[in-house]
Coordinates of C-alpha atoms in Angstrom, one line a residue:
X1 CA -76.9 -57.5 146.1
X2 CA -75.0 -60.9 146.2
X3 CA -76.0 -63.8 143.8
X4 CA -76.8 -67.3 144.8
X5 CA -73.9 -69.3 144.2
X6 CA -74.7 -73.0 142.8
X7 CA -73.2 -74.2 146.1
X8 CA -75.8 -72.3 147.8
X9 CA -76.5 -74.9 151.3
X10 CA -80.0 -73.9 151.0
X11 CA -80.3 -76.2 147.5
X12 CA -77.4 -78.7 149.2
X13 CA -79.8 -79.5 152.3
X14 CA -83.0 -80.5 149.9
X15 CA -80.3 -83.7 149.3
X16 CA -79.3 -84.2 152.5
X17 CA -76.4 -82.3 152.3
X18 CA -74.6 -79.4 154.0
X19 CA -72.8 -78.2 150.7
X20 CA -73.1 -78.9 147.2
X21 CA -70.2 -81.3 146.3
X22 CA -67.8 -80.1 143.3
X23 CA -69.0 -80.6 139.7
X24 CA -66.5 -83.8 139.3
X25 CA -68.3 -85.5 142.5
X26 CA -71.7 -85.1 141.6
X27 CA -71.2 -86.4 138.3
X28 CA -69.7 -89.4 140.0
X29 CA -72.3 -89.9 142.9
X30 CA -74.8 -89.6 139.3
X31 CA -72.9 -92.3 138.0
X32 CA -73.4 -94.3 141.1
X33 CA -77.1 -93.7 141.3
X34 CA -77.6 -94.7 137.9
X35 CA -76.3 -98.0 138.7
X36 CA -78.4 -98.5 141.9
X37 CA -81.6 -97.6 139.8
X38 CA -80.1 -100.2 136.8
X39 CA -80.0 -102.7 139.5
X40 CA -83.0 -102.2 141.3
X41 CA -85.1 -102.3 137.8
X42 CA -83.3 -105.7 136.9
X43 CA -84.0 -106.8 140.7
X44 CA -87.4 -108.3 139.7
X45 CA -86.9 -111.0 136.7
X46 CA -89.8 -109.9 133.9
X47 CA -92.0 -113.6 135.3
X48 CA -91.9 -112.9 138.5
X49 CA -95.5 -111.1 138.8
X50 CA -97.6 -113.6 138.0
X51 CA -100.8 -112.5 139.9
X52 CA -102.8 -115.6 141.1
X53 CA -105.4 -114.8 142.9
X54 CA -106.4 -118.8 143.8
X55 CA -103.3 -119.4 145.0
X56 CA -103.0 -115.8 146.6
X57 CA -99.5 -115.3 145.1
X58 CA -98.3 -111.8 143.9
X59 CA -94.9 -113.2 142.8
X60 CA -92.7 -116.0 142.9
X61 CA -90.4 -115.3 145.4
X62 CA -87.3 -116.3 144.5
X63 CA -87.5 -114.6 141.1
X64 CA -87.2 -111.3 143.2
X65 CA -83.8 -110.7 144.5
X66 CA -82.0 -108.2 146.7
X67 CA -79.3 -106.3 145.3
X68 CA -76.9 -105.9 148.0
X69 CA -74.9 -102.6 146.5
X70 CA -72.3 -100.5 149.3
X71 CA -70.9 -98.0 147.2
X72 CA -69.2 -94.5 147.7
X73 CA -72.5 -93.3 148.2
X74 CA -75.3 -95.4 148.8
X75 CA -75.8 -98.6 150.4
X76 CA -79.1 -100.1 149.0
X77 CA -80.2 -103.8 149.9
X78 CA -83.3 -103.7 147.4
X79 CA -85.3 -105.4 146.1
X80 CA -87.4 -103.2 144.4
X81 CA -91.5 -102.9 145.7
X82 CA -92.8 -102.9 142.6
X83 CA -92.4 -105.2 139.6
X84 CA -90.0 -104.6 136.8
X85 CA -90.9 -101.5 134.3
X86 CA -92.5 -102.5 130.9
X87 CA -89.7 -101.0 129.0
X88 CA -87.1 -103.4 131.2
X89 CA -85.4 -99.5 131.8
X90 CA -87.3 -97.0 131.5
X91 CA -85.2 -94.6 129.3
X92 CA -82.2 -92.6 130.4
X93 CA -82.2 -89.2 129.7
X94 CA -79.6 -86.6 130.4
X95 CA -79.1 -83.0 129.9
X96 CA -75.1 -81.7 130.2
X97 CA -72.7 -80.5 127.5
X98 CA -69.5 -80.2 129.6
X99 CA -66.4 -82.3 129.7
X100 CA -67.8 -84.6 132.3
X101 CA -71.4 -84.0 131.2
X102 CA -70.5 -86.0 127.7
X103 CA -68.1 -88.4 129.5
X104 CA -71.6 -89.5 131.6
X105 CA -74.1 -89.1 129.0
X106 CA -71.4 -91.2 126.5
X107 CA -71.4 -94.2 129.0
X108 CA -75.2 -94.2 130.3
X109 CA -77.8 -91.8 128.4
X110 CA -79.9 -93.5 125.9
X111 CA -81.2 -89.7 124.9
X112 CA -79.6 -86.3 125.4
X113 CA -80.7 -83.1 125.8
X114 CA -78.2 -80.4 124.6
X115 CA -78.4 -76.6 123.3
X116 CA -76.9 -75.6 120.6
X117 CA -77.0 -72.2 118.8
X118 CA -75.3 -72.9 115.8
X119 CA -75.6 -75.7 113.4
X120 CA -71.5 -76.0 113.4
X121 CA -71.9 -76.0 117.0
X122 CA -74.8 -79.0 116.8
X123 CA -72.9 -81.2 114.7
X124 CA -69.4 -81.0 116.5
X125 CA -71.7 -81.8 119.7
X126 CA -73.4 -84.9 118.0
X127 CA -70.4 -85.8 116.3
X128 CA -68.4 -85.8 119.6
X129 CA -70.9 -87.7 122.3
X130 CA -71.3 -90.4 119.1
X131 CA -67.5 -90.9 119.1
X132 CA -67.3 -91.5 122.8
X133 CA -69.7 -94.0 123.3
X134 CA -68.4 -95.8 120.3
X135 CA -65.1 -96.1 122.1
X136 CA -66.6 -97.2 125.1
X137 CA -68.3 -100.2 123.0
X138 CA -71.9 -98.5 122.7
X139 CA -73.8 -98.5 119.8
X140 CA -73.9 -94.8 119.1
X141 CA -77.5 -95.0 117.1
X142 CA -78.8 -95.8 120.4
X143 CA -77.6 -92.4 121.8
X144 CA -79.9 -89.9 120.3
X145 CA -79.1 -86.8 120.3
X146 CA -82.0 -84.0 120.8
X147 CA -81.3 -80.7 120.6
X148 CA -83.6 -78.2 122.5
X149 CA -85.9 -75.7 120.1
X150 CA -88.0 -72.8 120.4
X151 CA -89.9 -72.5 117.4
X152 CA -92.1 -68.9 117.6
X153 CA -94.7 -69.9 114.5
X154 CA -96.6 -66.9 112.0
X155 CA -98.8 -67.6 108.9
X156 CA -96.0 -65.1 107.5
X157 CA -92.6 -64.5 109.0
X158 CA -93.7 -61.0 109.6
X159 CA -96.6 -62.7 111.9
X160 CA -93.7 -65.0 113.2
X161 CA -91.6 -61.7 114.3
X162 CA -94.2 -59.7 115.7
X163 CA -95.2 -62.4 117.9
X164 CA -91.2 -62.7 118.9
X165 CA -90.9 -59.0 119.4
X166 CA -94.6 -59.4 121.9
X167 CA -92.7 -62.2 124.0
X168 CA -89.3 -60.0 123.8
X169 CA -91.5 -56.8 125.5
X170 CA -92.7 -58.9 128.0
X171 CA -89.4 -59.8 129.7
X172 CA -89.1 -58.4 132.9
X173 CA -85.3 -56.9 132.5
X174 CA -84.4 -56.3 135.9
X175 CA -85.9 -59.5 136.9
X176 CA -83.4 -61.8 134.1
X177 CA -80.9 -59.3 134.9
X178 CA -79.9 -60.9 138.2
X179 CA -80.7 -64.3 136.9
X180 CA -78.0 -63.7 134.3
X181 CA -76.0 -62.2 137.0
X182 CA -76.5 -65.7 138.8
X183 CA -76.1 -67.7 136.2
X184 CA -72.5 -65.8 135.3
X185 CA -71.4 -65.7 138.8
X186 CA -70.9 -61.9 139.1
X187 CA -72.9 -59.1 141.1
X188 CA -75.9 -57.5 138.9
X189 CA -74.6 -54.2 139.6
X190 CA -71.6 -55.2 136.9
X191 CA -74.3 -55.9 134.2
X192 CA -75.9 -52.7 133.1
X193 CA -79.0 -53.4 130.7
X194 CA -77.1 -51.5 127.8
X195 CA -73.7 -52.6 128.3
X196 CA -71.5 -55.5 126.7
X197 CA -70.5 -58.5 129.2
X198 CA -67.6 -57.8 131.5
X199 CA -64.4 -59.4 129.6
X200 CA -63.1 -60.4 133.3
X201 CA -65.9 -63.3 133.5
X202 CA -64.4 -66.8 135.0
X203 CA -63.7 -69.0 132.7
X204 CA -65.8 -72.4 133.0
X205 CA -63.0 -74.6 134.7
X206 CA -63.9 -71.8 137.8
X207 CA -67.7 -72.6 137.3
X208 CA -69.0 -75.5 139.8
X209 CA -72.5 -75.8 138.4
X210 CA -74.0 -75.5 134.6
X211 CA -71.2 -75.3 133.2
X212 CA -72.0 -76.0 129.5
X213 CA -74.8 -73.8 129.9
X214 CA -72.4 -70.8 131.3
X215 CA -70.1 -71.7 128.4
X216 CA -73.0 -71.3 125.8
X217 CA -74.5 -67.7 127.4
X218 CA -70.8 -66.0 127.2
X219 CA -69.8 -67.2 123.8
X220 CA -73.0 -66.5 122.2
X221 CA -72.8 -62.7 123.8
X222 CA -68.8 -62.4 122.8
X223 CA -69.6 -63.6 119.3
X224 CA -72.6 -61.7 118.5
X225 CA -71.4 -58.5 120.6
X226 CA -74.6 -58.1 122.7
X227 CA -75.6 -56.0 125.2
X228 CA -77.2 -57.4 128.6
X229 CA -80.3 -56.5 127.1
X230 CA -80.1 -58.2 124.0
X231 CA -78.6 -60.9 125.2
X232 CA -81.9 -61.6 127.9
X233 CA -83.9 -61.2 124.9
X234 CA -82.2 -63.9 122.9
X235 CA -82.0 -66.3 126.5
X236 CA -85.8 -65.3 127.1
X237 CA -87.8 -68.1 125.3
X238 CA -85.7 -70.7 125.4
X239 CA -83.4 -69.8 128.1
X240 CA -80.4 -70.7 126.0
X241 CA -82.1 -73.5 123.6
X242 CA -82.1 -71.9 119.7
X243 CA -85.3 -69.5 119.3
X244 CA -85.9 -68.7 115.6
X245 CA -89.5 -67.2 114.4
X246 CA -90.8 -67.8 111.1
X247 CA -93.4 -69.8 109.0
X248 CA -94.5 -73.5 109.1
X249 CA -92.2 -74.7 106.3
X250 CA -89.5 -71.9 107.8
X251 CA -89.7 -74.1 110.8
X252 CA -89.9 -77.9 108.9
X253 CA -86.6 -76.0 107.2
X254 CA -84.5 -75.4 109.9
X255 CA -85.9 -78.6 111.3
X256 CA -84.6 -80.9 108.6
X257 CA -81.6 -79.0 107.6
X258 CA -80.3 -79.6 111.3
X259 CA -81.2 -83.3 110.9
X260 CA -79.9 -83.8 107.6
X261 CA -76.7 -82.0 108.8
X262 CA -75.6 -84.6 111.1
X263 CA -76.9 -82.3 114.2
X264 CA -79.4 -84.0 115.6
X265 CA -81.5 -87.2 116.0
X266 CA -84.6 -85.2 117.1
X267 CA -85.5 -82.1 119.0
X268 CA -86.9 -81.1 122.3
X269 CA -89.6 -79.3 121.2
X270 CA -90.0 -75.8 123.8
X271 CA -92.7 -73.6 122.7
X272 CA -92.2 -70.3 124.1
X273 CA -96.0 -70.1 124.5
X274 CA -98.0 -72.5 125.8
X275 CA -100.8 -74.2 124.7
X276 CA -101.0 -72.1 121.9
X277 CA -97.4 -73.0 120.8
X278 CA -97.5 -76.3 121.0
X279 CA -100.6 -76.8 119.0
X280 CA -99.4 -74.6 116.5
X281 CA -96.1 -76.7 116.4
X282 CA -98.6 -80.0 116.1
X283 CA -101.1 -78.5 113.6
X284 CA -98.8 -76.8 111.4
X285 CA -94.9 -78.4 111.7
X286 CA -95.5 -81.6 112.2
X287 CA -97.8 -82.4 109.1
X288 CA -95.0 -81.1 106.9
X289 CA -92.2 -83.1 108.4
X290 CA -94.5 -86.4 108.1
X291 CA -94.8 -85.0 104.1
X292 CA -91.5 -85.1 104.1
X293 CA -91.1 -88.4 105.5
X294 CA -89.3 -87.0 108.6
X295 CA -91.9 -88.2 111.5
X296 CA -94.1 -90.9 112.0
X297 CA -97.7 -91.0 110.9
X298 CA -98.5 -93.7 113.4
X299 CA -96.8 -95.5 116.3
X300 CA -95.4 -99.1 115.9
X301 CA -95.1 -98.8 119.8
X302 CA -96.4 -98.6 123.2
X303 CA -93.7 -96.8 125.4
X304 CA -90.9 -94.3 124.5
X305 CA -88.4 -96.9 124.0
X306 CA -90.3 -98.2 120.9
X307 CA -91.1 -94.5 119.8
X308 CA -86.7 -93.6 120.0
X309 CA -86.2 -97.3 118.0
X310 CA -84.0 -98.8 121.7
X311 CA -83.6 -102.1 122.4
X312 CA -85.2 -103.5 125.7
X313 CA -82.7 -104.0 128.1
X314 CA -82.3 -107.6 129.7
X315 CA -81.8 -107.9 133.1
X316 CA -78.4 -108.7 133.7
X317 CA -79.7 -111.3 136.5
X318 CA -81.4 -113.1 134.1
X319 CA -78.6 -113.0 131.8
X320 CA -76.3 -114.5 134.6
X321 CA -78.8 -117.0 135.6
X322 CA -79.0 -118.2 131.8

């Protein structure tokens, strides 16, 4: 059986494409696109809605401006349709851990998704995106950094890994055997359930897509010696993201302890099971980190942007005009 390759045309022609472009490319026509959408937010000054109904005037027409861009890639005259977000930009988030996935994230994410499975590995992460977007004149407190979780909660930890062991019996094997086959880029028949990784796997410069992620699967097999079948039970929750089982205050541990570490701003919360999970996680978690003084008990805020502590961006047409 062969795998899909992540230059597959079939995903290349949903972006009207006939092939993928290489990982370098797309990272550059995402840089592009990020500055299209930048402008077309700040294409609309915030007054320019005003709404009046006697004078049967939406907005004041030459506080709405087209942004003429002709780039590598797009060629967008704007303006915008609609009037400029409430959080000025609404807030960039991006998910990559390779070379150029921190190079991009460095220069335009306001909040990054990342997984990590060891703390060492966390904080060298954090400590290496902070550092780049510091050279590139950023302030690196408004990069947060959230590393993905999947907490599996028990009243006892013995609750906690029975409930882990349930999820682990219900993983189809065959089934995440040839996603793990597609995701390393090699034929499922070279990945018997009880056998180690091949040591002939490409190394990640060969990978065109997911790099980081492909990087994380292989090291975390070679370092823990797994089979194929422990290693898809360790990927099954959290499909790479750290899965550790254990009580409420096991959890708010590991929680604060990666915080406190220097490994993480917040977390992207995954529950493996869902609603149950996350209501567990809410009920639970959460009132111990608050007693801890390590989340909010209220909001000070309307929108994500005042809930992550980021400025409001101005638009840099009203920053030229003034």
């Amino acid at each position: 059986m062969e795998h899909r390759d992540d230059r597959d045309p079939g995903r290349a022609r949903n972006f009207g494409l006939d092939e993928l472009p290489a990982h370098r490319e797309r990272y550059e026509r995402a840089a592009e696109f990020v500055e299209v959408a930048r402008r077309l937010w700040d294409s609309w000054a915030d007054d320019a809605a005003v709404g009046d109904k006697a004078a049967g005037t939406w907005a004041v027409a030459d506080r709405v401006r087209p942004i003429e861009h002709a780039g590598h890639h797009y060629r967008v005259h704007g303006p915008l349709n609609t009037a400029r977000p409430p959080q000025g930009h609404p807030v960039l988030v991006q998910a990559g851990s390779s070379e150029n996935g921190r190079e991009f994230a460095a220069r335009h994410a306001e909040a990054i998704f990342t997984a990590q499975q060891t703390l060492a590995d966390a904080r060298a992460f954090y400590a290496d995106v902070k550092r780049r977007a510091a050279d590139l004149g950023r302030d690196p407190d408004q990069v947060k950094i959230l590393p993905g979780i999947v907490p599996v909660i028990g009243a006892t930890e013995r609750e906690a890994r029975a409930l882990e062991a349930e999820l682990d019996r219900l993983i189809s094997p065959e089934y995440a055997r040839l996603q793990l086959a597609e995701t390393l880029r090699v034929d499922p028949e070279r990945l018997p359930l009880d056998a180690r990784l091949p040591s002939d796997l490409p190394a990640e410069d060969e990978i065109e897509g997911a790099k980081s992620r492909y990087t994380l699967i292989v090291e975390l097999a070679r370092s823990e010696n797994l089979t194929v079948r422990e290693l898809i039970g360790r990927l099954g929750g959290g499909r790479g993201h750290r899965t550790f089982a254990g009580t409420p205050e096991q959890i708010a541990d590991t929680i604060e302890h990666w915080f406190t570490a220097g490994a993480a701003d917040g977390f992207n919360v995954m529950p493996a099971v869902l609603p149950s999970g996350l209501e567990r996680f809410v009920d639970d978690v959460v009132p111990l980190l608050q007693a801890r003084g390590l989340f909010r008990t209220e909001y000070t805020g309307g929108t994500l942007r005042d809930h992550y502590g980021l400025p409001r961006p101005a638009s840099r047409y009203a920053v030229a005009a003034g």
